[in-house]
Coordinates of C-alpha atoms and ligand atoms in Angstrom, one line a residue:
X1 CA -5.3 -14.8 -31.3
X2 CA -7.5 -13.5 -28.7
X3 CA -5.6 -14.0 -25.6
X4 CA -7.2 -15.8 -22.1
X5 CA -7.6 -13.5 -19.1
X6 CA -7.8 -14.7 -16.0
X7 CA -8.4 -12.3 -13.5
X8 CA -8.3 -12.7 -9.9
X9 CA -9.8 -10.7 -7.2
X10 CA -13.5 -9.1 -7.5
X11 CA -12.9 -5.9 -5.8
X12 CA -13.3 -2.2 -6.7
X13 CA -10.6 -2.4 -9.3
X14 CA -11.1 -5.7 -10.6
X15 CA -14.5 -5.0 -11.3
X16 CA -13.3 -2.0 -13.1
X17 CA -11.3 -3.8 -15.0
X18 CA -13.9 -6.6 -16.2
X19 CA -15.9 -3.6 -17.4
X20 CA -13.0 -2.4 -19.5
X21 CA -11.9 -6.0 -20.9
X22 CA -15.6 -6.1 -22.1
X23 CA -16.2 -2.6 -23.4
X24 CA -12.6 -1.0 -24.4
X25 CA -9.8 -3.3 -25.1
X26 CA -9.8 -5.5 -27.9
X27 CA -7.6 -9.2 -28.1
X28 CA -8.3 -10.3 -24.7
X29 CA -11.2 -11.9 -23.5
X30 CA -11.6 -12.6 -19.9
X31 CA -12.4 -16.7 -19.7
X32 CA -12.3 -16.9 -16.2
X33 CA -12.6 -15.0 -12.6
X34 CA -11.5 -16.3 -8.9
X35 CA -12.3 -14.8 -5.5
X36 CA -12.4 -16.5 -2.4
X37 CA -15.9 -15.0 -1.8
X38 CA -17.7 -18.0 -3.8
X39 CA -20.6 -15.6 -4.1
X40 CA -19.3 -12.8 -5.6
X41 CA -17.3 -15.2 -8.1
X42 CA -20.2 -17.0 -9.3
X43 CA -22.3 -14.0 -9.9
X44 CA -19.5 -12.5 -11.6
X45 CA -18.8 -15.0 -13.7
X46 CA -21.8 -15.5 -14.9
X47 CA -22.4 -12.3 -15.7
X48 CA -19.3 -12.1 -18.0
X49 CA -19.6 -15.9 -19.2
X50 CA -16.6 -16.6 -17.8
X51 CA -15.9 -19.4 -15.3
X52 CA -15.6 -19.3 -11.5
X53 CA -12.5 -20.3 -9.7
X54 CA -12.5 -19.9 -5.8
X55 CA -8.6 -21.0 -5.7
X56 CA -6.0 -19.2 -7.6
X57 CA -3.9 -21.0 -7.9
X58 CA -6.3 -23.6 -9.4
X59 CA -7.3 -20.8 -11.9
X60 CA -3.4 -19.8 -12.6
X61 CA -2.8 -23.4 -13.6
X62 CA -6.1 -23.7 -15.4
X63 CA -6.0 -24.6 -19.6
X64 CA -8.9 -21.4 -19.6
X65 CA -6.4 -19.2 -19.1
X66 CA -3.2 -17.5 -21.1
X67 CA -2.3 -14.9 -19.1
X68 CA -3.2 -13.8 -15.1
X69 CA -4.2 -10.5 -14.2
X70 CA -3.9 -10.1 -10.4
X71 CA -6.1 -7.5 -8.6
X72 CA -6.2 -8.9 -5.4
X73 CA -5.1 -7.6 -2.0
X74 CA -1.5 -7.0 -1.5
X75 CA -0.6 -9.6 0.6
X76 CA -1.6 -12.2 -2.0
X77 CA 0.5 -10.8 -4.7
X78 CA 3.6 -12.9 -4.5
X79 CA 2.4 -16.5 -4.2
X80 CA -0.1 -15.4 -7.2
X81 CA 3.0 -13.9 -9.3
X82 CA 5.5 -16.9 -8.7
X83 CA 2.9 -19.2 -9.0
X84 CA 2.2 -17.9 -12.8
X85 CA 6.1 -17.6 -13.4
X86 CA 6.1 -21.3 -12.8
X87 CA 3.2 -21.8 -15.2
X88 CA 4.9 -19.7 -17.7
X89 CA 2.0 -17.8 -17.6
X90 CA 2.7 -13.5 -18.2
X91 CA 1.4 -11.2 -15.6
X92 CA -0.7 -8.0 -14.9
X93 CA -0.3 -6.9 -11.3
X94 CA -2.4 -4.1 -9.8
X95 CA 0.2 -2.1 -7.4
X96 CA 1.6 -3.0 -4.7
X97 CA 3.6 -5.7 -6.6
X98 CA 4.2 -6.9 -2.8
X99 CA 3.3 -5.3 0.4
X100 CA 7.3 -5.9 1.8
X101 CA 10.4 -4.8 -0.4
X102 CA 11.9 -8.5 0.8
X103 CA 9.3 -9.7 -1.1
X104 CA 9.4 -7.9 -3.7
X105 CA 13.3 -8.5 -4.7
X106 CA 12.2 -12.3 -4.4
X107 CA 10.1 -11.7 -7.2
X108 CA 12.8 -9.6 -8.9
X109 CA 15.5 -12.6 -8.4
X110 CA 12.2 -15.2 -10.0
X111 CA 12.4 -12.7 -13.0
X112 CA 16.2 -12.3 -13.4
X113 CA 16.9 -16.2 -13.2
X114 CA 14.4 -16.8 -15.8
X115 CA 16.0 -13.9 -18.0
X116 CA 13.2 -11.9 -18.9
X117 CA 10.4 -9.9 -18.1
X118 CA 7.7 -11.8 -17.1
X119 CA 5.2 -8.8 -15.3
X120 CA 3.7 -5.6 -16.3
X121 CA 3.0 -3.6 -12.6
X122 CA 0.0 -1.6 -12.3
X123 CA 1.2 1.6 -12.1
X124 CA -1.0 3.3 -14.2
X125 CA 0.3 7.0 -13.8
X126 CA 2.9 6.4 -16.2
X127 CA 0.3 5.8 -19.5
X128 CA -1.2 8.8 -18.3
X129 CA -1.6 11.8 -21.3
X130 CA -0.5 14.2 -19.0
X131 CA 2.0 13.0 -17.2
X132 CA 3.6 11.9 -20.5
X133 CA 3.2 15.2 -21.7
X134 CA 5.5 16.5 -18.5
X135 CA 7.8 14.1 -19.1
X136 CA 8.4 15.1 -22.8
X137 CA 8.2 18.7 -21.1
X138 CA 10.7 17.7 -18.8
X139 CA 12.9 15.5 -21.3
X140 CA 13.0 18.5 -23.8
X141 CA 15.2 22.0 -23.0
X142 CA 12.5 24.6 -22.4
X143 CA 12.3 23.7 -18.5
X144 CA 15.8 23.6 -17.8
X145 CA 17.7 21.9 -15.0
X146 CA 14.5 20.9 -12.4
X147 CA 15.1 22.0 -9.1
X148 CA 11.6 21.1 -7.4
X149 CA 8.5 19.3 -8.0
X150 CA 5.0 19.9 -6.3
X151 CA 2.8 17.4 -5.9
X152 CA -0.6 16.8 -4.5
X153 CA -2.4 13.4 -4.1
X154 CA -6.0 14.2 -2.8
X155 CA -9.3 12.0 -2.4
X156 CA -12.3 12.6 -1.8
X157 CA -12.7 10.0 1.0
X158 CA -11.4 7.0 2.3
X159 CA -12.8 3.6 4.4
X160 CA -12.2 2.9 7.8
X161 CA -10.3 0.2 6.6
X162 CA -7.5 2.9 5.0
X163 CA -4.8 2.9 8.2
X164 CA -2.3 5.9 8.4
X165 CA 0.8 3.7 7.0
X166 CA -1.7 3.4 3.5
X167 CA -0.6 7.1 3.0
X168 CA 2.5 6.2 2.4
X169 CA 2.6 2.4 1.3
X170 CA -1.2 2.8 -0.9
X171 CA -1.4 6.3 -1.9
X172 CA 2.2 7.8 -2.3
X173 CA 3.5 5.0 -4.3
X174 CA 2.0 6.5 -7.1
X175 CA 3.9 9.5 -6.5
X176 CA 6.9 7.9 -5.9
X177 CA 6.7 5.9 -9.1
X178 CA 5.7 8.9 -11.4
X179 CA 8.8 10.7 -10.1
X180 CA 11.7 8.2 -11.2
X181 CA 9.2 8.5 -14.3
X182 CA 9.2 11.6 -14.8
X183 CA 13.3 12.3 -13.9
X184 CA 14.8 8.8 -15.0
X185 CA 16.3 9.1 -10.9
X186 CA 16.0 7.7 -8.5
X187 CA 14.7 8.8 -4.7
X188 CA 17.5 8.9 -2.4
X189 CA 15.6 10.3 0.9
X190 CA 11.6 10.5 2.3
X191 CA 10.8 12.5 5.6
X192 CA 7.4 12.3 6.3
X193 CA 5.6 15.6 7.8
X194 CA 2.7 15.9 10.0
X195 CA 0.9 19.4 10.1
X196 CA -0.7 20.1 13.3
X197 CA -4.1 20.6 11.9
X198 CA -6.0 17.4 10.9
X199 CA -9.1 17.7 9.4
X200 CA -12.5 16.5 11.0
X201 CA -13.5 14.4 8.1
X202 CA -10.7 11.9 8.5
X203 CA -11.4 9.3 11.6
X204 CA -9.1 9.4 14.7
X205 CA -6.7 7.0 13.6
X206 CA -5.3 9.2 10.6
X207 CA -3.4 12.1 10.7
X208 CA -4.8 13.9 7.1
X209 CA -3.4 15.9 5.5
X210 CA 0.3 14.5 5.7
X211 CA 3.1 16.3 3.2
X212 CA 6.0 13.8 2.1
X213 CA 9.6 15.9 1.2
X214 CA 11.5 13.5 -1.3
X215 CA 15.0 14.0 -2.7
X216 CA 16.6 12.6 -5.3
X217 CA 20.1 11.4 -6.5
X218 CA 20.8 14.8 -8.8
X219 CA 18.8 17.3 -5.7
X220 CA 15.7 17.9 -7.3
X221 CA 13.1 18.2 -4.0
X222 CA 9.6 17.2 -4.8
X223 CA 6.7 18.2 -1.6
X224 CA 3.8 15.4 -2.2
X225 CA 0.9 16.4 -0.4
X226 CA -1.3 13.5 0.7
X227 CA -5.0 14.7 1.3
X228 CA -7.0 11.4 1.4
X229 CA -10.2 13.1 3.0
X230 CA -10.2 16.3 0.9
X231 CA -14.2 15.7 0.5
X232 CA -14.2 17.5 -2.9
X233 CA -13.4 15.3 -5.3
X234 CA -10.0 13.4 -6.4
X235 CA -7.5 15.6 -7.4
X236 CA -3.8 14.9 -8.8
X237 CA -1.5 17.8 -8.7
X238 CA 1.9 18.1 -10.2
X239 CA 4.0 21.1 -10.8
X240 CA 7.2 20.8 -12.1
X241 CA 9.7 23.9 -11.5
X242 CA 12.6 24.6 -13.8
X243 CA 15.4 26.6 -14.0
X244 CA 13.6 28.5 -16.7
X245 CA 10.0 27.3 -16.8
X246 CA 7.6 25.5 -15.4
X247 CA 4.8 22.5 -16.6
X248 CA 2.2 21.3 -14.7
X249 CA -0.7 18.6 -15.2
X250 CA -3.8 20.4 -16.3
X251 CA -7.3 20.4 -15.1
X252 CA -8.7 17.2 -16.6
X253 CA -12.0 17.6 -17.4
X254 CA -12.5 18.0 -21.7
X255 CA -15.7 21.0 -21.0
X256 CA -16.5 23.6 -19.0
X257 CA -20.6 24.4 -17.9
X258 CA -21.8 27.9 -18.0
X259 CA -25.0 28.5 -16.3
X260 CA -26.9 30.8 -13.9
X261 CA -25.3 29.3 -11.4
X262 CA -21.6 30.1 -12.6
X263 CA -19.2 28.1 -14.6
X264 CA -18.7 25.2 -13.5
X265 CA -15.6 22.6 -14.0
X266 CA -16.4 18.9 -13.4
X267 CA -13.8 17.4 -10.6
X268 CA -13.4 13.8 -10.9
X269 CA -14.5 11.5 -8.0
X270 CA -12.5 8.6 -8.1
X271 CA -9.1 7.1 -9.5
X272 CA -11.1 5.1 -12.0
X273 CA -12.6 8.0 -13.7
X274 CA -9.6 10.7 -13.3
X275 CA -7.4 8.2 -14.9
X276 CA -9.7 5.8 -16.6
X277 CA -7.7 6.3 -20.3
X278 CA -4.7 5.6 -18.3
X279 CA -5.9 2.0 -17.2
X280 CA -7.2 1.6 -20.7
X281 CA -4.0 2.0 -21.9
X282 CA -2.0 -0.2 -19.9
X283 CA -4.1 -2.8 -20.2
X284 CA -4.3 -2.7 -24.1
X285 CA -0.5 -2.7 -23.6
X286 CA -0.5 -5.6 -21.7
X287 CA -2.5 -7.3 -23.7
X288 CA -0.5 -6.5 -27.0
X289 CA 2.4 -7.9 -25.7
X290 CA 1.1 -11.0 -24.7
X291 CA -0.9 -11.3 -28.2
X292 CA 2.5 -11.0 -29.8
X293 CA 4.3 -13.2 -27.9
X294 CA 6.7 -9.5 -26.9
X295 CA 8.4 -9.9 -23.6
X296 CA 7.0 -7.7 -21.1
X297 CA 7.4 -3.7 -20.8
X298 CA 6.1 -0.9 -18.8
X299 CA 6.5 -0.6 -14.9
X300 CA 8.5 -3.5 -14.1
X301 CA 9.3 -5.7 -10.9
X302 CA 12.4 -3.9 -10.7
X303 CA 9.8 -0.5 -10.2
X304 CA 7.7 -1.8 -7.5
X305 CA 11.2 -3.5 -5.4
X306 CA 12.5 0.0 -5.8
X307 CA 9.0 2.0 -4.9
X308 CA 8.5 -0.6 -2.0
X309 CA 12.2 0.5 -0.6
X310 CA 11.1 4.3 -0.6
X311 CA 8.0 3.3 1.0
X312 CA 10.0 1.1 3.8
X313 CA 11.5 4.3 4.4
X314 CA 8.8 6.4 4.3
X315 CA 7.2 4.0 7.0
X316 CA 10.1 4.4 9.5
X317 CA 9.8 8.4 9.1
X318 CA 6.2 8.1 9.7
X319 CA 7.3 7.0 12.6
X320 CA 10.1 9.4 13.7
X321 CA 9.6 12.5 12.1
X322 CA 13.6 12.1 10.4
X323 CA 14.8 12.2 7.0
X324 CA 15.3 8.3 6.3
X325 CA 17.7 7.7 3.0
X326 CA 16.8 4.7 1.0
X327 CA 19.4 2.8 -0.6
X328 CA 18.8 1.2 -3.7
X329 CA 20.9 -1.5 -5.2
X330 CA 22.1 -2.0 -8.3
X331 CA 19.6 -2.5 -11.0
X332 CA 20.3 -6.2 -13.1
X333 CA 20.9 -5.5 -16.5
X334 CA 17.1 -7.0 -17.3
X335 CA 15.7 -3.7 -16.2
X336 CA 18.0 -1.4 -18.3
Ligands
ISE401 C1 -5.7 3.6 -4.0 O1 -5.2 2.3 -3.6 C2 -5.2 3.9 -5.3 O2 -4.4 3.3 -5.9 C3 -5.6 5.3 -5.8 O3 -5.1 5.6 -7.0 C4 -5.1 6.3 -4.8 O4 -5.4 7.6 -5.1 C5 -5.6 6.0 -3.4 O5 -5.1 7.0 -2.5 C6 -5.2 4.6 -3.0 O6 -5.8 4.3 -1.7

């Protein structure tokens, strides 16, 4: 069976992720492609024979499609979602699942009342070589008990449209997913730090760099520096400290250059290259499980309700400069 895509939203990522439906993964064939820009829809769609919605929820409901792959903009993401729950349709949502934890638990409750999983979230971190290695690292007894984790989330740039809450609620969600990852915990407290230098690349409105000090339920304290204007390239940090050892992420790049000029390492530029085997995997996931009829599995609902809690928090200490604790319900026995 090759399964339907349809894909909504003909942005950076979705774009990114037409390229890798047609080149990489293999089952899936994307039949049709919505935007509300009719333009950019059309000439999409032509491009990759597929078909041109303008309405999603038209193209959610559409025979052309088995399965809905959302990469729109945030505050979309939950009429999409239940919208293909109630199609009985399986989902691929880029992060954030919704731009509101209230909204996100409504999604949750969708998910638990139909009794299984019906979404795979976009956080791509988690298919990640490296950061699977760490966790086998972590999961394994060399480390030890782990005590502190550093972190560093740095781009190169980002567009005026980028406001200082997206360092939290856009860029640290990553971290903050990889972590419960990573330690199988979950994050109890976020303070949000400002340093008093801010650099001149980042326009008035930000305050970059920022540093985030999380805690979690067992103590471990992980520092997540957010750099989003770091001008040399996009660079993902994380050192894990142990009681007897440490294991960090590596330099990513598979050669090294040696020439008159020195030796050189290549630095990645954007998220889509630094982590472009991790979106190829998730999506090859995503896609086997619908082939096979498998409930879904990966990052969960459950992961972005509980992310978009530690970002509420994260938001409020934005604000004030104080530890804010986040309190997490119990998880339904779905997401076990
Ligand atoms: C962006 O939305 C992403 O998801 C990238 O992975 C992240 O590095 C960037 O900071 C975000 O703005």
């Amino acid at each position: 069976m090759t399964v339907k895509i349809g894909l909504i939203g003909l942005g950076m990522i979705g774009r990114d992720h037409l390229k890798r439906f047609q080149n990489v993964i293999t089952g899936a064939q994307v039949s049709a492609v919505c935007d509300i820009n009719q333009t950019t829809a059309d000439v999409i769609a032509s491009e990759y024979n597929a078909t041109a919605f303008y309405d999603a929820e038209e193209m959610i409901n559409s025979e052309l499609v088995d399965a809905v792959f959302i990469c729109s903009i945030g505050p979309v993401h939950k009429t999409q979602i239940l919208t293909a729950f109630r199609a009985g349709k399986p989902v691929f949502c880029e992060k954030p699942l919704t731009p509101t934890a209230d909204e996100s638990k409504e999604i949750v409750d969708a998910e638990v009342k139909a009794g299984k999983r019906l979404l795979q979230l976009g956080f791509m971190r988690r298919f990640d070589p490296g950061y699977q290695a760490l966790k086998q690292a972590i999961d394994g007894s060399e480390l030890g008990d782990i005590m502190l984790i550093h972190c560093a989330h740095r781009n190169p740039s980002v567009p005026e449209s980028y406001t200082l809450e997206m360092a939290v609620n856009d860029s640290a969600t990553h971290e903050i997913d990889i972590i419960r990852y990573l330690l199988n915990e979950n994050i109890t407290s976020v303070r949000v730090d400002k340093p008093r230098k801010k650099t001149r690349r980042a326009l008035p409105h930000l305050q970059d760099p920022l540093i985030v000090i999380f805690e979690t339920e067992s103590g471990v304290r992980i520092d997540d520096e957010l750099f989003v204007n770091c001008h040399y390239g996009y660079d993902i940090r994380c050192e894990v400290v142990g009681e007897n050892a440490t294991a960090a992420l590596t330099e990513q790049q598979v050669i090294s250059t040696r020439s008159n000029s020195g030796n050189a390492q290549h630095i990645a530029q954007s998220c889509m290259e630094r982590f472009a085997t991790a979106y190829d995997r998730e999506v090859q996931h995503f896609v086997d499980n619908v082939r096979d009829r498998r409930e879904m599995s990966g990052p969960s609902s459950w992961d972005g309700y509980v992310v978009a809690l530690v970002c509420d928090a994260g938001l409020a200490s934005l604000k004030d400069g104080a530890k804010h604790n986040v309190v997490i319900p119990q998880q339904p026995a779905l997401y076990r």
